[in-house]
Amino acid sequence: MPQFNLTRALAIAAGGILVAGLSSAEEAPGLRVSGMTFVGSRGDQSELVVRSDTAFFHPDSGLADLQVVRARVSDAKKGESFQLQCDRAELDVETNDFTATGNVRGLTGDGQRYSAPWVRYEHATSTLSTDAQVTMVDSGGTFRGDGFRYHIEERRFELLGNVVMEQTP
């Protein structure tokens, strides 16, 4: 199981660090980081790198709220598995899972471009998925559907339901 080392993450953060105090009776204290880089790995097999302009880490839940996010997953033997960009993400630093939201767009290791309102990455199952409307573009054309599952280990992109294809001439 990959482990998150907060000291390591803070050491590679490229910006200022502020410890946030209580702003209301309901809000728990946390850690605000500018220019955060999070690296999670599974032995020497795969690596997750998440960069964000700003991050707010909630120590009680182990979640980080990220703004302006770029992420990539790579495999030591197969190279880059996928990359994405989005407006916001919530990262679970214990499991390396994250949910990306807002203007999500990315690229699979095989060159398929995708966009969706949100996607979910699950590190343990090596899947990237959404049940929202998705557009996928590859050498065969443009595809739209009601979600996708990208099986990272197999490098297999699966569109779900109501798929419409526009062929590239």
PDB file of C-alpha atoms in Angstrom:
ATOM      1  CA  MET A   1       0.000   0.000   0.000  1.00  0.00           C
ATOM      2  CA  PRO A   2       1.494   3.373  -0.956  1.00  0.00           C
ATOM      3  CA  GLN A   3       2.248   5.637   1.945  1.00  0.00           C
ATOM      4  CA  PHE A   4       1.993   9.409   2.033  1.00  0.00           C
ATOM      5  CA  ASN A   5       4.814  11.216   3.727  1.00  0.00           C
ATOM      6  CA  LEU A   6       3.647  14.747   4.565  1.00  0.00           C
ATOM      7  CA  THR A   7       7.183  15.900   5.330  1.00  0.00           C
ATOM      8  CA  ARG A   8       8.358  14.669   1.917  1.00  0.00           C
ATOM      9  CA  ALA A   9       5.418  16.310   0.158  1.00  0.00           C
ATOM     10  CA  LEU A  10       6.084  19.602   1.890  1.00  0.00           C
ATOM     11  CA  ALA A  11       9.772  19.390   1.087  1.00  0.00           C
ATOM     12  CA  ILE A  12       8.996  19.157  -2.633  1.00  0.00           C
ATOM     13  CA  ALA A  13       6.242  21.768  -2.543  1.00  0.00           C
ATOM     14  CA  ALA A  14       7.354  24.702  -4.639  1.00  0.00           C
ATOM     15  CA  GLY A  15       5.616  27.479  -2.776  1.00  0.00           C
ATOM     16  CA  GLY A  16       4.673  28.994   0.538  1.00  0.00           C
ATOM     17  CA  ILE A  17       3.155  27.043   3.378  1.00  0.00           C
ATOM     18  CA  LEU A  18       0.638  28.427   5.818  1.00  0.00           C
ATOM     19  CA  VAL A  19      -1.025  26.659   8.700  1.00  0.00           C
ATOM     20  CA  ALA A  20      -4.635  27.756   8.634  1.00  0.00           C
ATOM     21  CA  GLY A  21      -6.326  28.529  11.913  1.00  0.00           C
ATOM     22  CA  LEU A  22      -9.963  28.151  12.760  1.00  0.00           C
ATOM     23  CA  SER A  23     -12.045  30.564  10.714  1.00  0.00           C
ATOM     24  CA  SER A  24     -15.322  29.360  12.171  1.00  0.00           C
ATOM     25  CA  ALA A  25     -16.516  27.014  14.876  1.00  0.00           C
ATOM     26  CA  GLU A  26     -17.214  24.333  12.241  1.00  0.00           C
ATOM     27  CA  GLU A  27     -13.982  24.469  10.248  1.00  0.00           C
ATOM     28  CA  ALA A  28     -11.112  22.248  11.379  1.00  0.00           C
ATOM     29  CA  PRO A  29      -7.529  23.486  11.128  1.00  0.00           C
ATOM     30  CA  GLY A  30      -5.515  22.394   8.155  1.00  0.00           C
ATOM     31  CA  LEU A  31      -2.483  23.100   6.090  1.00  0.00           C
ATOM     32  CA  ARG A  32      -2.523  25.390   3.029  1.00  0.00           C
ATOM     33  CA  VAL A  33       0.220  24.810   0.437  1.00  0.00           C
ATOM     34  CA  SER A  34       0.980  26.865  -2.664  1.00  0.00           C
ATOM     35  CA  GLY A  35       2.573  25.067  -5.600  1.00  0.00           C
ATOM     36  CA  MET A  36       2.109  21.558  -4.180  1.00  0.00           C
ATOM     37  CA  THR A  37       3.568  18.430  -5.783  1.00  0.00           C
ATOM     38  CA  PHE A  38       2.348  15.080  -4.407  1.00  0.00           C
ATOM     39  CA  VAL A  39       4.148  11.876  -5.379  1.00  0.00           C
ATOM     40  CA  GLY A  40       2.645   8.489  -4.595  1.00  0.00           C
ATOM     41  CA  SER A  41       4.081   5.176  -5.727  1.00  0.00           C
ATOM     42  CA  ARG A  42       3.392   1.471  -5.592  1.00  0.00           C
ATOM     43  CA  GLY A  43       6.829  -0.068  -5.186  1.00  0.00           C
ATOM     44  CA  ASP A  44       8.755   0.293  -8.424  1.00  0.00           C
ATOM     45  CA  GLN A  45       5.647  -0.423 -10.539  1.00  0.00           C
ATOM     46  CA  SER A  46       3.619   2.774 -10.852  1.00  0.00           C
ATOM     47  CA  GLU A  47       3.856   6.383  -9.846  1.00  0.00           C
ATOM     48  CA  LEU A  48       1.227   9.082  -9.349  1.00  0.00           C
ATOM     49  CA  VAL A  49       2.338  12.710  -9.585  1.00  0.00           C
ATOM     50  CA  VAL A  50      -0.229  15.418  -8.780  1.00  0.00           C
ATOM     51  CA  ARG A  51       0.615  19.107  -9.022  1.00  0.00           C
ATOM     52  CA  SER A  52      -1.671  21.939  -7.976  1.00  0.00           C
ATOM     53  CA  ASP A  53      -1.433  25.694  -7.727  1.00  0.00           C
ATOM     54  CA  THR A  54      -2.929  25.548  -4.229  1.00  0.00           C
ATOM     55  CA  ALA A  55      -3.869  22.767  -1.841  1.00  0.00           C
ATOM     56  CA  PHE A  56      -5.617  22.659   1.513  1.00  0.00           C
ATOM     57  CA  PHE A  57      -4.828  19.513   3.507  1.00  0.00           C
ATOM     58  CA  HIS A  58      -7.334  18.332   6.124  1.00  0.00           C
ATOM     59  CA  PRO A  59      -5.311  16.186   8.570  1.00  0.00           C
ATOM     60  CA  ASP A  60      -8.402  14.747  10.286  1.00  0.00           C
ATOM     61  CA  SER A  61      -9.771  13.216   7.067  1.00  0.00           C
ATOM     62  CA  GLY A  62      -6.527  12.725   5.124  1.00  0.00           C
ATOM     63  CA  LEU A  63      -8.038  14.626   2.177  1.00  0.00           C
ATOM     64  CA  ALA A  64      -6.522  17.490   0.224  1.00  0.00           C
ATOM     65  CA  ASP A  65      -8.625  19.988  -1.734  1.00  0.00           C
ATOM     66  CA  LEU A  66      -6.647  21.052  -4.799  1.00  0.00           C
ATOM     67  CA  GLN A  67      -7.067  23.961  -7.228  1.00  0.00           C
ATOM     68  CA  VAL A  68      -5.730  24.099 -10.817  1.00  0.00           C
ATOM     69  CA  VAL A  69      -4.523  20.516 -11.029  1.00  0.00           C
ATOM     70  CA  ARG A  70      -2.282  18.512 -13.322  1.00  0.00           C
ATOM     71  CA  ALA A  71      -1.829  14.792 -12.719  1.00  0.00           C
ATOM     72  CA  ARG A  72      -0.121  11.863 -14.386  1.00  0.00           C
ATOM     73  CA  VAL A  73       0.242   8.174 -13.711  1.00  0.00           C
ATOM     74  CA  SER A  74       3.135   6.231 -15.162  1.00  0.00           C
ATOM     75  CA  ASP A  75       4.368   2.673 -15.091  1.00  0.00           C
ATOM     76  CA  ALA A  76       8.080   1.852 -14.890  1.00  0.00           C
ATOM     77  CA  LYS A  77       7.780  -0.753 -17.669  1.00  0.00           C
ATOM     78  CA  LYS A  78       5.046   0.720 -19.892  1.00  0.00           C
ATOM     79  CA  GLY A  79       5.719   4.463 -19.585  1.00  0.00           C
ATOM     80  CA  GLU A  80       3.011   7.073 -19.091  1.00  0.00           C
ATOM     81  CA  SER A  81      -0.452   5.585 -18.456  1.00  0.00           C
ATOM     82  CA  PHE A  82      -2.500   8.787 -18.487  1.00  0.00           C
ATOM     83  CA  GLN A  83      -2.424  12.473 -17.721  1.00  0.00           C
ATOM     84  CA  LEU A  84      -5.121  14.994 -16.923  1.00  0.00           C
ATOM     85  CA  GLN A  85      -5.805  18.611 -16.091  1.00  0.00           C
ATOM     86  CA  CYS A  86      -8.760  20.033 -14.199  1.00  0.00           C
ATOM     87  CA  ASP A  87      -9.955  23.021 -12.202  1.00  0.00           C
ATOM     88  CA  ARG A  88     -10.298  21.181  -8.869  1.00  0.00           C
ATOM     89  CA  ALA A  89      -9.603  17.804  -7.300  1.00  0.00           C
ATOM     90  CA  GLU A  90      -9.969  16.027  -3.998  1.00  0.00           C
ATOM     91  CA  LEU A  91      -7.010  13.757  -3.218  1.00  0.00           C
ATOM     92  CA  ASP A  92      -7.038  11.025  -0.578  1.00  0.00           C
ATOM     93  CA  VAL A  93      -3.427  10.984   0.570  1.00  0.00           C
ATOM     94  CA  GLU A  94      -3.780   7.546   2.203  1.00  0.00           C
ATOM     95  CA  THR A  95      -5.065   5.667  -0.857  1.00  0.00           C
ATOM     96  CA  ASN A  96      -3.791   7.948  -3.683  1.00  0.00           C
ATOM     97  CA  ASP A  97      -7.364   8.043  -5.064  1.00  0.00           C
ATOM     98  CA  PHE A  98      -8.689  11.325  -6.395  1.00  0.00           C
ATOM     99  CA  THR A  99     -11.770  12.880  -7.949  1.00  0.00           C
ATOM    100  CA  ALA A 100     -11.119  15.573 -10.557  1.00  0.00           C
ATOM    101  CA  THR A 101     -13.830  18.118 -11.373  1.00  0.00           C
ATOM    102  CA  GLY A 102     -14.295  21.144 -13.582  1.00  0.00           C
ATOM    103  CA  ASN A 103     -13.082  21.209 -17.168  1.00  0.00           C
ATOM    104  CA  VAL A 104     -11.425  17.778 -16.950  1.00  0.00           C
ATOM    105  CA  ARG A 105      -9.357  16.893 -19.989  1.00  0.00           C
ATOM    106  CA  GLY A 106      -6.594  14.416 -20.503  1.00  0.00           C
ATOM    107  CA  LEU A 107      -4.638  11.964 -22.582  1.00  0.00           C
ATOM    108  CA  THR A 108      -4.228   8.201 -22.261  1.00  0.00           C
ATOM    109  CA  GLY A 109      -0.913   6.445 -22.786  1.00  0.00           C
ATOM    110  CA  ASP A 110      -2.154   5.351 -26.210  1.00  0.00           C
ATOM    111  CA  GLY A 111      -2.935   8.896 -27.343  1.00  0.00           C
ATOM    112  CA  GLN A 112      -6.716   9.011 -26.787  1.00  0.00           C
ATOM    113  CA  ARG A 113      -7.834  12.482 -25.691  1.00  0.00           C
ATOM    114  CA  TYR A 114     -10.820  12.699 -23.334  1.00  0.00           C
ATOM    115  CA  SER A 115     -12.896  15.377 -21.649  1.00  0.00           C
ATOM    116  CA  ALA A 116     -15.641  15.155 -19.043  1.00  0.00           C
ATOM    117  CA  PRO A 117     -17.138  17.208 -16.190  1.00  0.00           C
ATOM    118  CA  TRP A 118     -15.515  14.878 -13.627  1.00  0.00           C
ATOM    119  CA  VAL A 119     -13.420  11.698 -13.410  1.00  0.00           C
ATOM    120  CA  ARG A 120     -12.390   9.400 -10.578  1.00  0.00           C
ATOM    121  CA  TYR A 121      -8.987   7.697 -10.272  1.00  0.00           C
ATOM    122  CA  GLU A 122      -8.790   4.583  -8.085  1.00  0.00           C
ATOM    123  CA  HIS A 123      -5.210   3.589  -7.411  1.00  0.00           C
ATOM    124  CA  ALA A 124      -5.898   0.097  -6.004  1.00  0.00           C
ATOM    125  CA  THR A 125      -7.892  -1.012  -9.065  1.00  0.00           C
ATOM    126  CA  SER A 126      -5.854   1.024 -11.590  1.00  0.00           C
ATOM    127  CA  THR A 127      -8.945   2.602 -13.149  1.00  0.00           C
ATOM    128  CA  LEU A 128      -9.904   6.057 -14.301  1.00  0.00           C
ATOM    129  CA  SER A 129     -13.651   6.474 -14.780  1.00  0.00           C
ATOM    130  CA  THR A 130     -16.725   8.662 -14.945  1.00  0.00           C
ATOM    131  CA  ASP A 131     -20.462   8.157 -15.375  1.00  0.00           C
ATOM    132  CA  ALA A 132     -20.842  11.685 -16.773  1.00  0.00           C
ATOM    133  CA  GLN A 133     -21.002  12.655 -20.450  1.00  0.00           C
ATOM    134  CA  VAL A 134     -17.608  12.124 -22.058  1.00  0.00           C
ATOM    135  CA  THR A 135     -15.948  12.967 -25.352  1.00  0.00           C
ATOM    136  CA  MET A 136     -13.043  10.812 -26.529  1.00  0.00           C
ATOM    137  CA  VAL A 137     -10.968  11.532 -29.624  1.00  0.00           C
ATOM    138  CA  ASP A 138      -8.496   9.145 -31.235  1.00  0.00           C
ATOM    139  CA  SER A 139      -7.236   8.323 -34.720  1.00  0.00           C
ATOM    140  CA  GLY A 140     -10.598   6.740 -35.594  1.00  0.00           C
ATOM    141  CA  GLY A 141     -12.699   9.814 -34.861  1.00  0.00           C
ATOM    142  CA  THR A 142     -14.653  11.491 -32.095  1.00  0.00           C
ATOM    143  CA  PHE A 143     -16.785   9.447 -29.706  1.00  0.00           C
ATOM    144  CA  ARG A 144     -19.360  10.649 -27.183  1.00  0.00           C
ATOM    145  CA  GLY A 145     -20.957   8.526 -24.504  1.00  0.00           C
ATOM    146  CA  ASP A 146     -22.462   8.261 -21.063  1.00  0.00           C
ATOM    147  CA  GLY A 147     -19.187   7.696 -19.259  1.00  0.00           C
ATOM    148  CA  PHE A 148     -16.030   5.617 -19.548  1.00  0.00           C
ATOM    149  CA  ARG A 149     -13.730   3.209 -17.765  1.00  0.00           C
ATOM    150  CA  TYR A 150     -10.046   3.362 -18.584  1.00  0.00           C
ATOM    151  CA  HIS A 151      -8.365   0.155 -17.441  1.00  0.00           C
ATOM    152  CA  ILE A 152      -4.854   1.449 -16.880  1.00  0.00           C
ATOM    153  CA  GLU A 153      -2.976  -1.864 -16.635  1.00  0.00           C
ATOM    154  CA  GLU A 154      -4.531  -3.068 -19.915  1.00  0.00           C
ATOM    155  CA  ARG A 155      -4.514   0.396 -21.517  1.00  0.00           C
ATOM    156  CA  ARG A 156      -8.108  -0.227 -22.542  1.00  0.00           C
ATOM    157  CA  PHE A 157     -10.575   2.653 -22.912  1.00  0.00           C
ATOM    158  CA  GLU A 158     -14.204   1.521 -22.584  1.00  0.00           C
ATOM    159  CA  LEU A 159     -17.048   3.919 -23.443  1.00  0.00           C
ATOM    160  CA  LEU A 160     -20.306   3.298 -21.583  1.00  0.00           C
ATOM    161  CA  GLY A 161     -23.831   3.605 -22.976  1.00  0.00           C
ATOM    162  CA  ASN A 162     -25.334   5.710 -25.772  1.00  0.00           C
ATOM    163  CA  VAL A 163     -22.097   5.939 -27.738  1.00  0.00           C
ATOM    164  CA  VAL A 164     -22.159   8.176 -30.807  1.00  0.00           C
ATOM    165  CA  MET A 165     -19.235   8.186 -33.247  1.00  0.00           C
ATOM    166  CA  GLU A 166     -18.141  10.846 -35.734  1.00  0.00           C
ATOM    167  CA  GLN A 167     -15.575   9.399 -38.135  1.00  0.00           C
ATOM    168  CA  THR A 168     -12.575  11.425 -39.176  1.00  0.00           C
ATOM    169  CA  PRO A 169     -12.345  11.596 -42.997  1.00  0.00           C
TER     170      PRO A 169
END
